[in-house]
Amino acid sequence: MDFAVNKNEIENNGFTVLNNIYTKQETEDIAAIINSTKNTGDTFRKSKDLFAIRQFLKEIPDVQPLVFNGKLKTIISALFGNDYFSIKSIYFDKPGNSNWFVAYHQDLTISVDKKTEIENFGPWTVKQNQFAVQPPIEILENIFTIRIHLDDTDENNGALKVIPESHLKKIYRPETIDWNTEKEATCNVDKGGVMIMKPLILHSSARTVNNSNRRVIHIEFSNMELPKEIKWAEKLNVN
C-alpha cells in the first residue's frame, strides 16, 4: 500500500484516518481479552461515564500480538520508520449513555519512571502512581499517537474533534483559539480502523448522544531516548 497521502496529512494537518486495519474478528478477540481481565488496581478506573485502563499493554500483555498485527506494523514502518517503540498506552470505554466529555487540549506530558529535577522538564504530575512530566517541545514533536477503534465512531458517540494544523504552533493554549480563523474537523473512524495524530494537535471529545459505546486503544510512540536520569515508564518494542 502507498501511504504517501496519510504521511502528508499527518505532517501538514496533524492527523489521518485509516480504516480496515483490523477485521471484525480481530476487534472481537481484543475485546474478549479485555473483558476477561480483572479490573482492579491503580491503573483501572471505572465510573458510569468511563472505563479506562492505564498502562494498558503492560496490564494486559495478551493483547499485544493482536494489537500489533501485520497491517499496523506495516503502517508504522511506512509512515515513521522501524525504530519507533511504544511509550504509553491507555484503553478507554465510553459507555453509550456517557455524559463524559473532554475540552480542547494538547497532550503535553510523557509517562516516566520517577520524578527528579531535570532542566527544561516540568511541571510534574502523578496519576495512579504514574509520574508524568512536560518535556522539551522537541520530544513532544517527535511523538505520534495511534488510536485503535473497537467501535464505529462518529460525532454522535464522541469521535475526536481536532483543529487541523494546530500541531505546527508549538504550545497552543485552548483559551486563545481564534474561531474566526481556525476550523474544526470531526474524525469519524470505522470499527477496526485507526486514527493517527500528533499529540500537539488541539483535540476534544463530546458527550455521547446515540447510546453507542466508543472503545478506543490509545498508544503513543517515540524513537527518542530520554536524559539518563529518567526512563520511559512503558517502553515496549513493537517490531
Phi, psi and omega in degrees: 000149178260117182256021183301319180297315180296320179297318178296319180296319179296313183294318187267318182262337180096000181198162172204160179235134175231123180262170177062040176270331177235140175286166176301320180295319180297317179295322180290325178293319177298313181298322181296320178295317179299315184293337181271359182271137175293123185264062176235160179113170185295333185274356180256135178228126182223130175215180180291340183258346186198139167239126183224146175235113174277159184051045189304312184292334176280322182288326182232072185298337181297340180279346188304310180295333178282320179294312182268065178282178184300319181296316181294318178298321178296318179298313181300314180298316184291323185272328189230345183106183187256005185255009180276148177227157179280144184235349181197142179213136179222141172251130177243138168232107180263106184299161184296337179256022186287137172256011183283131176220162180233126180286168181302135180197168168252154173272104191250002181239160174238155179266129182228172189277341182197168177256130178204162182278118178224134181301134177072010173249122179149158005283169181252150173220165176226127175230124179047051178063023178246124179277135177227147182213148173276118182268177173302153188300328183293333175289317178296321181294336181280337185282145166229154184239135173247127179247112183266126186258122178264001176219154169300133185228127177217194184294347183271343178228040167086026174303146179298139168252138183228162173250102182307142176076355182292340178292344181276356186256024179058225177282121187233102183290128184300332180289350179258007180300128177259101184287357173283337182243333182272152175236159184246141176234139176260130186261082176288133181224133177285157172305129182089001178261172179229150167247133176245133182214160171271135185295341179279353177289136176291128182216155180213171179217130183270173175293157175277136181235000184241014178061024178252135178294157171226104179254127185222138171255120184253118182231129178254147185228150174209163170235019181257143173269148180271166174306153189299341182288338183225166178225156172300134183288334188229029185302129180215121176286137188244358181278000000 
